CSV table of C-alpha atoms and ligand atoms in Angstrom, one decimal:
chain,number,residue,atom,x,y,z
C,1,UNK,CA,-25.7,36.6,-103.0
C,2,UNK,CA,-25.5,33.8,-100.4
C,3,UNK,CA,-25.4,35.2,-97.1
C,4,UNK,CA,-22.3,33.9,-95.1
C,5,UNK,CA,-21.7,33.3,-91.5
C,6,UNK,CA,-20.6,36.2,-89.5
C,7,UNK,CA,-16.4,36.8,-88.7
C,8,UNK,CA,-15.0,34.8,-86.2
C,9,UNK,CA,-17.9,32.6,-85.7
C,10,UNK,CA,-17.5,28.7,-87.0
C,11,UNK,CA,-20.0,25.5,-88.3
C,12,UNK,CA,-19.4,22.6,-86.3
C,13,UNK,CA,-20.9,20.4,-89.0
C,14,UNK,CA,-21.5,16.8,-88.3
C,15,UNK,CA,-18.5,14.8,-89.1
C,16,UNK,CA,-16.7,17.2,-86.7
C,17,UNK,CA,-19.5,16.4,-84.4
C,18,UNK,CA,-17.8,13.2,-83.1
C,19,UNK,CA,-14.6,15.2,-82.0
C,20,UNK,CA,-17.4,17.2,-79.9
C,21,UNK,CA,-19.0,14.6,-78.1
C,22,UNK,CA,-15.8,13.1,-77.3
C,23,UNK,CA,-14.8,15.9,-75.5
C,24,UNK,CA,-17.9,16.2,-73.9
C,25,UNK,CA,-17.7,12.7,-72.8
C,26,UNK,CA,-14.3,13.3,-71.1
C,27,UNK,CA,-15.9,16.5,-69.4
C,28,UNK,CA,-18.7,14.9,-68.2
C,29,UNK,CA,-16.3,11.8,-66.6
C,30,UNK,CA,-14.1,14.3,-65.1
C,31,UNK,CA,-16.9,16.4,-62.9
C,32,UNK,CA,-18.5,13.3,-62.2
C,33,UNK,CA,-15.0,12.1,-60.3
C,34,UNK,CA,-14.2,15.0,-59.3
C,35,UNK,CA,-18.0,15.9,-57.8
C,36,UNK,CA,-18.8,18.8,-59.9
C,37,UNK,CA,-22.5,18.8,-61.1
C,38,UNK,CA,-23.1,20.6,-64.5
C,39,UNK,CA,-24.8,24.2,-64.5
C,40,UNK,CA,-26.0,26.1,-67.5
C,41,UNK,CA,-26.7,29.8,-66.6
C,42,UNK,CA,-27.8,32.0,-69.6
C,43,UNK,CA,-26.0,33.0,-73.4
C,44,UNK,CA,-26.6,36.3,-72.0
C,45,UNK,CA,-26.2,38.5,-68.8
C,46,UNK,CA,-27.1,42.4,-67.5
C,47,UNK,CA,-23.8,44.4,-68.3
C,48,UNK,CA,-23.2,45.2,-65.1
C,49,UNK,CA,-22.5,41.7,-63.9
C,50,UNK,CA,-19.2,41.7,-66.6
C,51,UNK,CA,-18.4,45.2,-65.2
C,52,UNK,CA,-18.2,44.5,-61.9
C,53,UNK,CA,-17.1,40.9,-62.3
C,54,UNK,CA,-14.9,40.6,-64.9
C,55,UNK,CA,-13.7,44.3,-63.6
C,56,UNK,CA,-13.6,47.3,-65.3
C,57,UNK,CA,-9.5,47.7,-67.1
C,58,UNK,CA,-10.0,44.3,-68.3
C,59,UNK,CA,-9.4,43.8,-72.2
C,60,UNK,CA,-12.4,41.8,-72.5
C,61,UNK,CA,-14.6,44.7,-70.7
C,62,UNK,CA,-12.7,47.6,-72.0
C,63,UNK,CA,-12.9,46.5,-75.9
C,64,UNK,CA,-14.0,43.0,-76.1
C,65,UNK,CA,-17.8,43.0,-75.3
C,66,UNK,CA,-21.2,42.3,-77.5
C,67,UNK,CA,-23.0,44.5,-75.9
C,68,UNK,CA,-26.7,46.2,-77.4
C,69,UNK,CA,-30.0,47.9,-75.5
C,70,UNK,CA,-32.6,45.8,-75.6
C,71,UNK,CA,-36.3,46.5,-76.7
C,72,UNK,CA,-37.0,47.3,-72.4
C,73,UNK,CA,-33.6,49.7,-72.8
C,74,UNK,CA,-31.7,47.0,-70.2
C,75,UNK,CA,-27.8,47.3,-71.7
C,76,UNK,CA,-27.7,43.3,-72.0
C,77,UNK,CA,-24.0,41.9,-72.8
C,78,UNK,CA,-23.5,38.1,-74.9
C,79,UNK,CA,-21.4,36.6,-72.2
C,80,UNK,CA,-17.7,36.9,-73.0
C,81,UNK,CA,-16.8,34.0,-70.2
C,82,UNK,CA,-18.4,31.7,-67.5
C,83,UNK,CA,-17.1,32.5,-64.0
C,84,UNK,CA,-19.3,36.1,-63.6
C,85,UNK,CA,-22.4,34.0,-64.8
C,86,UNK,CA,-22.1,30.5,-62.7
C,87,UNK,CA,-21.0,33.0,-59.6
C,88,UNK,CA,-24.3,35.4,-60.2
C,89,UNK,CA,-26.4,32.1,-60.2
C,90,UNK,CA,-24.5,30.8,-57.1
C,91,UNK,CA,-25.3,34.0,-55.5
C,92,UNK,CA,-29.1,34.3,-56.9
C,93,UNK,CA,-29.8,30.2,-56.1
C,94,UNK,CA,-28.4,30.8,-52.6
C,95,UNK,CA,-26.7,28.0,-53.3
C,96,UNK,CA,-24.5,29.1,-50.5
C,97,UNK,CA,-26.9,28.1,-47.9
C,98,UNK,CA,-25.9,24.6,-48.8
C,99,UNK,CA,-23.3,22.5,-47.2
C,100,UNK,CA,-20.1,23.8,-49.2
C,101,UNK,CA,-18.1,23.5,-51.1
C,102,UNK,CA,-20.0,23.9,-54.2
C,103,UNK,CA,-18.8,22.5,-57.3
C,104,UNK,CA,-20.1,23.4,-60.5
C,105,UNK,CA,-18.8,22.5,-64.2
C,106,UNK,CA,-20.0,24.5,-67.5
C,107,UNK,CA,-19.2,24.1,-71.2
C,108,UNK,CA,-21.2,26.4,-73.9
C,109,UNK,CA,-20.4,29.2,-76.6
C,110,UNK,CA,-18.7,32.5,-74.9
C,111,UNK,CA,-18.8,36.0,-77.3
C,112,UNK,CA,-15.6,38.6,-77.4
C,113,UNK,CA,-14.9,41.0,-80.6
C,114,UNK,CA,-11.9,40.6,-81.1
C,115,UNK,CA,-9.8,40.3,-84.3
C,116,UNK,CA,-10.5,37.1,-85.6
C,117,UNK,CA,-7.5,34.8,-86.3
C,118,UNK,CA,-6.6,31.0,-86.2
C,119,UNK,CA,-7.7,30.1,-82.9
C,120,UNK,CA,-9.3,33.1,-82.0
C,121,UNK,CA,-13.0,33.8,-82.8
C,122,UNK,CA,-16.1,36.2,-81.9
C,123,UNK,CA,-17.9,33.2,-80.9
C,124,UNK,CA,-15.5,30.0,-79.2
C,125,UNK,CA,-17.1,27.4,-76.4
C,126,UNK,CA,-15.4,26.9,-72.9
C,127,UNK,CA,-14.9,23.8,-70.6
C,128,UNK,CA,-14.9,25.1,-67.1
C,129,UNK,CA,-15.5,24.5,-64.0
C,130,UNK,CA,-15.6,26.4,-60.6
C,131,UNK,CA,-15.6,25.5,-56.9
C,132,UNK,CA,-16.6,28.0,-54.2
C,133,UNK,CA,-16.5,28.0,-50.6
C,134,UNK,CA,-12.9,26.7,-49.7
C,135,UNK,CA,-9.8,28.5,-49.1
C,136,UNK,CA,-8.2,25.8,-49.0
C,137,UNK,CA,-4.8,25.1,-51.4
C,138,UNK,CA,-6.1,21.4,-51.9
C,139,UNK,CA,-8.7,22.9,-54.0
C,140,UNK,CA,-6.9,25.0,-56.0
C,141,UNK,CA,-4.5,21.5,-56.5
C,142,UNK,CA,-7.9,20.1,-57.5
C,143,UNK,CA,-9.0,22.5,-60.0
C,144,UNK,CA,-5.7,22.4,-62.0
C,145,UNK,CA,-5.4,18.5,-61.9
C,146,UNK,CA,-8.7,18.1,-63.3
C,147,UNK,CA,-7.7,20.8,-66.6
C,148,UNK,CA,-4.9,18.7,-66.6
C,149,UNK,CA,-6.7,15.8,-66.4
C,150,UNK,CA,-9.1,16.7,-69.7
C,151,UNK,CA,-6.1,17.6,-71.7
C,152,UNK,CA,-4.5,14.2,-71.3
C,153,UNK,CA,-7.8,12.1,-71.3
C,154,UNK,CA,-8.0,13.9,-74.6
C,155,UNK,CA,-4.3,12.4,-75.1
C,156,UNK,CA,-2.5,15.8,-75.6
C,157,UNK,CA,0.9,16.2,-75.0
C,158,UNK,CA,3.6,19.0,-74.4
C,159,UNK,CA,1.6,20.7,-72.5
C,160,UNK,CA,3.1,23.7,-70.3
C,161,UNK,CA,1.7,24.6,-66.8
C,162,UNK,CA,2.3,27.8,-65.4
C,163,UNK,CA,1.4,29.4,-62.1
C,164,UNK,CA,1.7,32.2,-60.3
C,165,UNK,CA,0.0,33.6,-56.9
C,166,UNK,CA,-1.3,37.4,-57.4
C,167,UNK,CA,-1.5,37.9,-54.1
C,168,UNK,CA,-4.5,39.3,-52.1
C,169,UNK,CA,-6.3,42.6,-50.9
C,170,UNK,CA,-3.2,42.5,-48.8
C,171,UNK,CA,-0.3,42.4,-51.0
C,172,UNK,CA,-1.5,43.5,-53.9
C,173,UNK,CA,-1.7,47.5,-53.2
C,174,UNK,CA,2.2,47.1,-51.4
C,175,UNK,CA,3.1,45.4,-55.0
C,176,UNK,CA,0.8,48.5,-57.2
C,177,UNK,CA,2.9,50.9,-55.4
C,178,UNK,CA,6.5,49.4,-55.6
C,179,UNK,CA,5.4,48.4,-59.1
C,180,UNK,CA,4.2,52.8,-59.6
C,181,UNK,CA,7.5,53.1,-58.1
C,182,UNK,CA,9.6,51.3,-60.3
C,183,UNK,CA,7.9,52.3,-63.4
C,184,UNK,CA,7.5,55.9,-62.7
C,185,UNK,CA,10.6,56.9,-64.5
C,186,UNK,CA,9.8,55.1,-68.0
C,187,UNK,CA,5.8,56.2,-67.6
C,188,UNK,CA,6.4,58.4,-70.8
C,189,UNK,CA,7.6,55.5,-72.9
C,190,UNK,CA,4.6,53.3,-71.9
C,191,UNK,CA,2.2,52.7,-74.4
C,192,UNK,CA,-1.6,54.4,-74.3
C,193,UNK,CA,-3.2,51.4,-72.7
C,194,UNK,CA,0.0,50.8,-70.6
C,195,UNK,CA,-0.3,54.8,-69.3
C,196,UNK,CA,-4.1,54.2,-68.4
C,197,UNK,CA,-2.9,50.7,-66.4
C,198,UNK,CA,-0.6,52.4,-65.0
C,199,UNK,CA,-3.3,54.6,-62.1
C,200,UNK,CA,-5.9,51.9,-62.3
C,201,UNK,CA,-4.6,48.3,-62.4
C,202,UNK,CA,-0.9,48.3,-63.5
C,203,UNK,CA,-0.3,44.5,-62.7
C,204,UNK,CA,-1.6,44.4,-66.0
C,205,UNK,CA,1.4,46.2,-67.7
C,206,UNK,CA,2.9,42.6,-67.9
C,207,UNK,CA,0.3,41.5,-69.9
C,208,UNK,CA,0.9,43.9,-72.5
C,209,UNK,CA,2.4,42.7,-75.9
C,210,UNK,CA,4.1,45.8,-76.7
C,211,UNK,CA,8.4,44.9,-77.5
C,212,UNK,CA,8.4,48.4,-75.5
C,213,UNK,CA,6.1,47.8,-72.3
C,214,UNK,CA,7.6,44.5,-72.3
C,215,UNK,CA,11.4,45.4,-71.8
C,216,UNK,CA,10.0,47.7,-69.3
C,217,UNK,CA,8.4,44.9,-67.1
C,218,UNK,CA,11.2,42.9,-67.8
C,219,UNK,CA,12.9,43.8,-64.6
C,220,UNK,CA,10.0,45.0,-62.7
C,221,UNK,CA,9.3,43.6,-59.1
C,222,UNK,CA,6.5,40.5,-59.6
C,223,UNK,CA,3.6,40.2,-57.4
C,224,UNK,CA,5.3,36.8,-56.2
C,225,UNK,CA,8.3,39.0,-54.7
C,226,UNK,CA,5.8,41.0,-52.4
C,227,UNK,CA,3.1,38.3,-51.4
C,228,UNK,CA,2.2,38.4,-47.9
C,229,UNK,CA,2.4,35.7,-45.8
C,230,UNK,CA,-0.7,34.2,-45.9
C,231,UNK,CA,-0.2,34.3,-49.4
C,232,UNK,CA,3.3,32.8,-49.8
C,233,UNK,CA,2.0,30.0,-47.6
C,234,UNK,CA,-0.9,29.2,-50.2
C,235,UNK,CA,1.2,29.0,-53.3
C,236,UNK,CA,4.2,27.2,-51.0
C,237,UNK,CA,1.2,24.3,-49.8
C,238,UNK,CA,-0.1,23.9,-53.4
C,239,UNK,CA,3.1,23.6,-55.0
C,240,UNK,CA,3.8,20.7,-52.7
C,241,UNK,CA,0.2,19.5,-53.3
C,242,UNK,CA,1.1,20.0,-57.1
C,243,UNK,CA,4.9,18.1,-56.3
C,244,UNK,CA,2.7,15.2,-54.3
C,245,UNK,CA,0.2,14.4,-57.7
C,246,UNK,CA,3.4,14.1,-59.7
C,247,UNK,CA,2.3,17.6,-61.7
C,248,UNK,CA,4.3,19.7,-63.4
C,249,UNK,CA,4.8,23.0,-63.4
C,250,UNK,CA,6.4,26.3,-63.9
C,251,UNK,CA,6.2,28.8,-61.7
C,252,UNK,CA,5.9,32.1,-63.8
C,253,UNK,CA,6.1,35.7,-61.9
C,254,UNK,CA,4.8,37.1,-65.1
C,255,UNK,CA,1.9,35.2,-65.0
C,256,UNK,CA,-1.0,37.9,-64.0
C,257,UNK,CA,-4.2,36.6,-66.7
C,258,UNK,CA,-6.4,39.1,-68.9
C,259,UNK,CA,-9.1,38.7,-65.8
C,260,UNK,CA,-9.0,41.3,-63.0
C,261,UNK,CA,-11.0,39.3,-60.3
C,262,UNK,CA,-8.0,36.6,-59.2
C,263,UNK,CA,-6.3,36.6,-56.1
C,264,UNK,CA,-3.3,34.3,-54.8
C,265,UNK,CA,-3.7,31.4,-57.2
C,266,UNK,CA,-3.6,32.1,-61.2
C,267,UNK,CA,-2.8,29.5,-64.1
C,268,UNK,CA,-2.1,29.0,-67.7
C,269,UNK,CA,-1.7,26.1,-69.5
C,270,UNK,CA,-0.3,26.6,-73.2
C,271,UNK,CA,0.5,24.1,-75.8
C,272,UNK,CA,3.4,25.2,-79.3
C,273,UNK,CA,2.0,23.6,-81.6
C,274,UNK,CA,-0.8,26.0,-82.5
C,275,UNK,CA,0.8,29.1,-83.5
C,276,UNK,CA,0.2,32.7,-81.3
C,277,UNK,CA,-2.6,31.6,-80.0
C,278,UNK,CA,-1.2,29.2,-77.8
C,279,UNK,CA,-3.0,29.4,-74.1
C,280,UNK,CA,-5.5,26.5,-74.4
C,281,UNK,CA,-6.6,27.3,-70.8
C,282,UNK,CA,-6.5,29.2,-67.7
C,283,UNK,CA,-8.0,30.1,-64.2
C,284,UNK,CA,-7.3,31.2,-61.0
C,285,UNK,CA,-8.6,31.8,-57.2
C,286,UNK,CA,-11.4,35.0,-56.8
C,287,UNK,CA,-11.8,35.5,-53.0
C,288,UNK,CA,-14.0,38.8,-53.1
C,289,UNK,CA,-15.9,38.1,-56.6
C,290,UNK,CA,-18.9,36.1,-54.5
C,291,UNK,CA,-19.3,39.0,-52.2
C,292,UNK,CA,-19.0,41.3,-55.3
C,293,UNK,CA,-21.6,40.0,-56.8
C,294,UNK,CA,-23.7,40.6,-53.9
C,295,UNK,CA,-23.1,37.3,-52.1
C,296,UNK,CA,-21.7,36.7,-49.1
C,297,UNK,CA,-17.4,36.7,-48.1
C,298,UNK,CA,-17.1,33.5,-50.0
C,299,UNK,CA,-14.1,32.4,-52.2
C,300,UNK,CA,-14.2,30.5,-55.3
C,301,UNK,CA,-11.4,29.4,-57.6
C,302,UNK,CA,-12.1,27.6,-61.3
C,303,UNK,CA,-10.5,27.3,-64.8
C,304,UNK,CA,-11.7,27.7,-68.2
C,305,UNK,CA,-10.6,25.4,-71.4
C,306,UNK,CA,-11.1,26.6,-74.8
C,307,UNK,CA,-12.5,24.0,-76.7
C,308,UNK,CA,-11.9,24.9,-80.1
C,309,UNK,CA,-8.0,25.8,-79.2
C,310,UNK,CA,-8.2,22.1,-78.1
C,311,UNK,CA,-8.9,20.7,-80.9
C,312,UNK,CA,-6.5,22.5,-83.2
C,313,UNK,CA,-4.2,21.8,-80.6
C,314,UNK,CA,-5.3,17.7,-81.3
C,315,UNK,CA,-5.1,17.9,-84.7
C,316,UNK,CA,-1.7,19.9,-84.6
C,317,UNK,CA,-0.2,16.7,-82.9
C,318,UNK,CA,-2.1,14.0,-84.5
C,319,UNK,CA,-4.1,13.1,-81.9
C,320,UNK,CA,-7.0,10.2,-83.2
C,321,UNK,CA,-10.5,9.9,-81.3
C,322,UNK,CA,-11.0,6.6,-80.6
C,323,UNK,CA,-14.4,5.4,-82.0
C,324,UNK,CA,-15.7,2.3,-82.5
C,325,UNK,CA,-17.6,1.9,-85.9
C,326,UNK,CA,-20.9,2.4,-85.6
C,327,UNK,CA,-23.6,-0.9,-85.9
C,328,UNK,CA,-26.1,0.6,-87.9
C,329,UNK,CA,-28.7,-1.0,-90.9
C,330,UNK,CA,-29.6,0.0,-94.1
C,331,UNK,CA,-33.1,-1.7,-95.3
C,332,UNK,CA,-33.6,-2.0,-98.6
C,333,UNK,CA,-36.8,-3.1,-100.3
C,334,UNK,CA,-37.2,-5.0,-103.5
C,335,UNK,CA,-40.2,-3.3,-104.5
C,336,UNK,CA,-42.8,-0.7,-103.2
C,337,UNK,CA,-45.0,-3.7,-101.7
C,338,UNK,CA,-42.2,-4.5,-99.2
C,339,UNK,CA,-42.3,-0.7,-97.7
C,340,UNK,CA,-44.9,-1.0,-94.4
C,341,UNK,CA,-42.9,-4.3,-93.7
C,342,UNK,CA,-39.8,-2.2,-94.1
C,343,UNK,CA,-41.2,0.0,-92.0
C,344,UNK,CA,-42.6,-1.9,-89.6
C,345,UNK,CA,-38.8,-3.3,-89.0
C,346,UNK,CA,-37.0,-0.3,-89.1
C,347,UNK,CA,-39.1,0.9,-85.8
C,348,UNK,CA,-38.5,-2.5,-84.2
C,349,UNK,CA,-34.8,-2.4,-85.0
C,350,UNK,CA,-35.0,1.4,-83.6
C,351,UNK,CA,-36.9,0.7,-80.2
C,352,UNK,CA,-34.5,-1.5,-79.5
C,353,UNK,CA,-31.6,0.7,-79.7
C,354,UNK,CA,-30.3,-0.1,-83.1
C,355,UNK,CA,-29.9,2.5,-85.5
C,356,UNK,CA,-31.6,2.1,-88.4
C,357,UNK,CA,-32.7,3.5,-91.9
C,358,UNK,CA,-34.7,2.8,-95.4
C,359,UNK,CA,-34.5,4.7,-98.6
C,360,UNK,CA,-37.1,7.6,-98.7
C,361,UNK,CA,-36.2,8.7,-102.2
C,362,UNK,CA,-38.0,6.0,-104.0
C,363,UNK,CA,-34.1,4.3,-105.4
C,364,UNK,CA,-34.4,1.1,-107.2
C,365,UNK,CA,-32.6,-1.9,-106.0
C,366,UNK,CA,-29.4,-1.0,-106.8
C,367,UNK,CA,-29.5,2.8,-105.9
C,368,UNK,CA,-30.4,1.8,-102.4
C,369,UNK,CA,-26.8,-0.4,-102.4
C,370,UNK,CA,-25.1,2.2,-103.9
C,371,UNK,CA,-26.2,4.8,-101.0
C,372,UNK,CA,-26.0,1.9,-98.6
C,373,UNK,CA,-22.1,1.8,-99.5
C,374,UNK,CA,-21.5,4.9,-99.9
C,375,UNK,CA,-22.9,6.0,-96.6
C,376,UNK,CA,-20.7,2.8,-94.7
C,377,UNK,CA,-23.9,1.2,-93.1
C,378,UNK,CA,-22.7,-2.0,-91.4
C,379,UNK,CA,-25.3,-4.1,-92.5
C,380,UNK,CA,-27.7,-4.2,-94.9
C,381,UNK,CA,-31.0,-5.9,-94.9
C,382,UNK,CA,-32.8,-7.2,-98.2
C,383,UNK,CA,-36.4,-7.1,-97.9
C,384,UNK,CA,-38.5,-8.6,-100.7
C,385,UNK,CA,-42.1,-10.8,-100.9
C,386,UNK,CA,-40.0,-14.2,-99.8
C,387,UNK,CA,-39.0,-12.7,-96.7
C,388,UNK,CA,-42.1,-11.0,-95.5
C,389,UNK,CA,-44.0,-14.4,-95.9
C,390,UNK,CA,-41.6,-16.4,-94.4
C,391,UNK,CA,-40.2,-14.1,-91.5
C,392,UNK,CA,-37.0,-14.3,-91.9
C,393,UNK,CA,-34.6,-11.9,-93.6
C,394,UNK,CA,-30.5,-12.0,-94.9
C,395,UNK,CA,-28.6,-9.5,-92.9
C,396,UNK,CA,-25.4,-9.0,-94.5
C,397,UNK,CA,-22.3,-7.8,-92.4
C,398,UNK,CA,-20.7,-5.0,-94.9
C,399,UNK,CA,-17.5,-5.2,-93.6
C,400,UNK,CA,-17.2,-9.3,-93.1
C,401,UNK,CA,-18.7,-9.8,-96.3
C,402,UNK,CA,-21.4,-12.9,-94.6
C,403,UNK,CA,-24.9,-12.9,-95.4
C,404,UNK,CA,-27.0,-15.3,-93.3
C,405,UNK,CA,-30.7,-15.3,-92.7
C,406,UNK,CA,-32.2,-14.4,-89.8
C,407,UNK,CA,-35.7,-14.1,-88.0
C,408,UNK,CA,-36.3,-10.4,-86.2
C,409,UNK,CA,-35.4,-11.7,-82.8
C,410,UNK,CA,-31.9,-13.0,-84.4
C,411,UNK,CA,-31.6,-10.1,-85.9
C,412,UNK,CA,-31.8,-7.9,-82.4
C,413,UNK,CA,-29.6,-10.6,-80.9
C,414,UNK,CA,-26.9,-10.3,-83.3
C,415,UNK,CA,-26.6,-6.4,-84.1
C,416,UNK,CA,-26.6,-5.7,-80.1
C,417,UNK,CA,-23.9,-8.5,-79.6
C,418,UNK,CA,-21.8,-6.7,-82.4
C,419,UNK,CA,-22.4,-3.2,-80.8
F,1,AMP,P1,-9.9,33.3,-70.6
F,1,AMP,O1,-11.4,33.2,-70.3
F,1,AMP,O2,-9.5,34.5,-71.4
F,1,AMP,O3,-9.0,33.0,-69.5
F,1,AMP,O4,-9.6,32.1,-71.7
F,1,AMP,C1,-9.6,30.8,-71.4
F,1,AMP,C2,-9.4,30.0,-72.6
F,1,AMP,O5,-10.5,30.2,-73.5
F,1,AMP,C3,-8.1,30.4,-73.4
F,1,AMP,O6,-7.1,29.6,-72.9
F,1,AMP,C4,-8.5,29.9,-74.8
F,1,AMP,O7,-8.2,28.6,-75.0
F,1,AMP,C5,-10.0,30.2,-74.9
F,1,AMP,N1,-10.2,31.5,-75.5
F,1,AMP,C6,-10.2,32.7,-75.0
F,1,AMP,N2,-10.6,33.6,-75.9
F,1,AMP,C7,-10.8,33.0,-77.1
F,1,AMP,C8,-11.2,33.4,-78.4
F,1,AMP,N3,-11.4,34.6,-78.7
F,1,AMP,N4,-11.3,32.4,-79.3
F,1,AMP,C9,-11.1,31.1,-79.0
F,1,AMP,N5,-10.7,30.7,-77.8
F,1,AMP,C10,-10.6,31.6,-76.8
């Protein structure tokens, strides 16, 4: 029996390729104006790092986690998200010694079990970026412009932006214990997760999809109603910041995020036209995650974009990547003399930047048109004995339909003028 991929895991197989790189593109334009530089920590991480920096009563920790011993007996985890990974190497690289802030952007494949549906998978990639060192709100405008930004580049529409402060170390246990307070007389009616949120980290209740938990929260007092000052005046400055760069938002007191590391800041940006999985991306402020992953007191804020929620979000709405058709050359040879010639052109054609190919099947004449067609080469090149004595070949332009002869140097000429 053919073996199959594993659940929740996908082939990005070439023709989807160019959707890929077009993202990437937009990505890498985006850091570069914004003055993030790319990092790439590793697929994989010590447990304990997602533990202690993802926290411990988050979903992706409590259930979510690919986690095995490995031949040394280390507990090794597949990394379920970015943030815990780029901070560890921020930390390890003492890249905090530098001038700050430090800007770093990410993209690669992220691991979770979780029940596999449309636009959620065991293995997904992430966009993301993360900026330490700044308490500032102009960063936190910053981060959210620039996910912004790549959804619109991508030309995406309808998006929604929601944000929300969680407050700080601060507010947050004057919010747990009205919150207690508050719920205390429904506790019974809470669901099993909801009970065990409840002691350790029950801002999380409002995450919860149960009908029941929900009508609970529904009236509950929000984090936003019990910020402290310091905190009010953050999400007060970047909403004028967010006003200012003609960004829209909604400002959403439900809005706590799966992750338990953010204070103050936290957003979501969702899109309708991909069913239940709607959130295409999402990040927030962590002021003590730096120092708890053994740095120093250093805050950090970022976002992360999933890529493949993207792109059913693009083809939901229609949305084309522009491409411009390839230049690229077919040679085909009359007979098996004309190969080394063939050859010999094909590298030329290739060193200088033009993409090039020959049959290696051993087709006849009209096989090699046939695939040359079928394959939409732009030009094709006929090689036979008349052209290798005199030097000078017909390059035919598929699409115009015009044939003219041409020496090598005309050749390079034209095909890099078309490109
Ligand atoms: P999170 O790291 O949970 O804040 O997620 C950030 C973004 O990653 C979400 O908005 C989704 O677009 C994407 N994402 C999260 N989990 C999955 C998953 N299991 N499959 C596909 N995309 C995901």
């Amino acid at each position: 029996m053919a073996i199959t991929r594993p659940k929740g895991t996908n082939d990005i197989m070439p023709e989807e390729m160019k959707r890929w790189h077009y993202m990437e593109n937009i990505m890498r334009t985006i850091g570069q104006t914004y003055g993030y530089s790319e990092i790439r920590t590793p697929m994989f991480e010590h447990t304990e790092l997602f533990q202690r920096g993802v926290g411990e009563t988050s979903d992706i920790v409590e259930k979510e986690m690919y986690t095995f011993q490995d031949k040394g007996n280390r507990s090794i985890t597949l990394r379920p998200e970015g943030t815990a990974s780029v901070v560890r190497a921020f930390v390890e690289n003492r890249d905090y010694a530098e001038a700050q802030p430090t800007k770093y952007y990410y993209q690669g494949p992220m691991f979770r079990y979780s029940r596999p549906q449309a636009g959620r998978y065991r293995q997904f990639n992430q966009f993301g970026v993360e900026a330490f060192g700044s308490k500032d709100p102009a960063i936190d405008a910053e981060v959210i412009a620039m996910c912004m930004e790549f959804f619109e580049k991508l030309g995406l529409q309808r998006m929604e932006l929601h944000i929300n402060s969680v407050g700080c170390k601060v507010c947050r246990p004057v919010h747990k214990q009205a919150l207690k307070d508050y719920l205390a007389p429904s506790y019974e009616e809470l669901c099993d997760t909801c009970k065990n949120r409840y002691e350790a980290n029950p801002l999380r209740i409002f995450d919860c999809k149960s009908e029941t938990c929900q009508e609970i929260v529904k009236d509950a007092p929000t984090i936003t109603s019990c910020l402290c000052e310091e905190c009010t005046d953050h999400l007060n400055e970047l909403k004028i910041l967010l006003d200012a760069s003609g960004i829209e938002y909604i400002l959403n007191e439900n809005l706590v995020r799966g992750l338990d590391y953010y204070t103050k800041t936290a957003f979501e940006v969702m899109v309708s036209d991909i069913g239940a999985q709607s959130s295409i991306g999402g990040g927030g402020r962590y002021d003590s995650l730096v120092e708890e992953v053994g740095g120093p007191d250093m805050s950090g804020i970022g976002f992360a974009v999933g890529l493949e929620r993207t792109l059913l979000s693009m083809k939901a709405q229609e949305v084309s990547v522009l491409d411009k058709e390839p230049i690229n050359v077919f040679i085909a040879v009359i007979s098996d003399q004309e190969k080394v010639p063939a050859y010999q052109l094909m590298q030329q054609l290739r060193k200088n930047g033009i993409a090039a190919e020959m049959d290696v099947l051993g087709r006849s004449l009209k096989a090699q048109f046939k695939y040359a067609n079928k394959r939409g080469f732009s030009h094709v090149v006929t090689i036979g004995n008349e052209e290798v004595q005199n030097m000078r070949y017909p390059l035919k332009n598929m699409k115009k339909k015009e044939e003219s002869k041409v020496s090598i140097e005309e050749m390079i000429l034209t095909l890099k003028e078309e490109a």
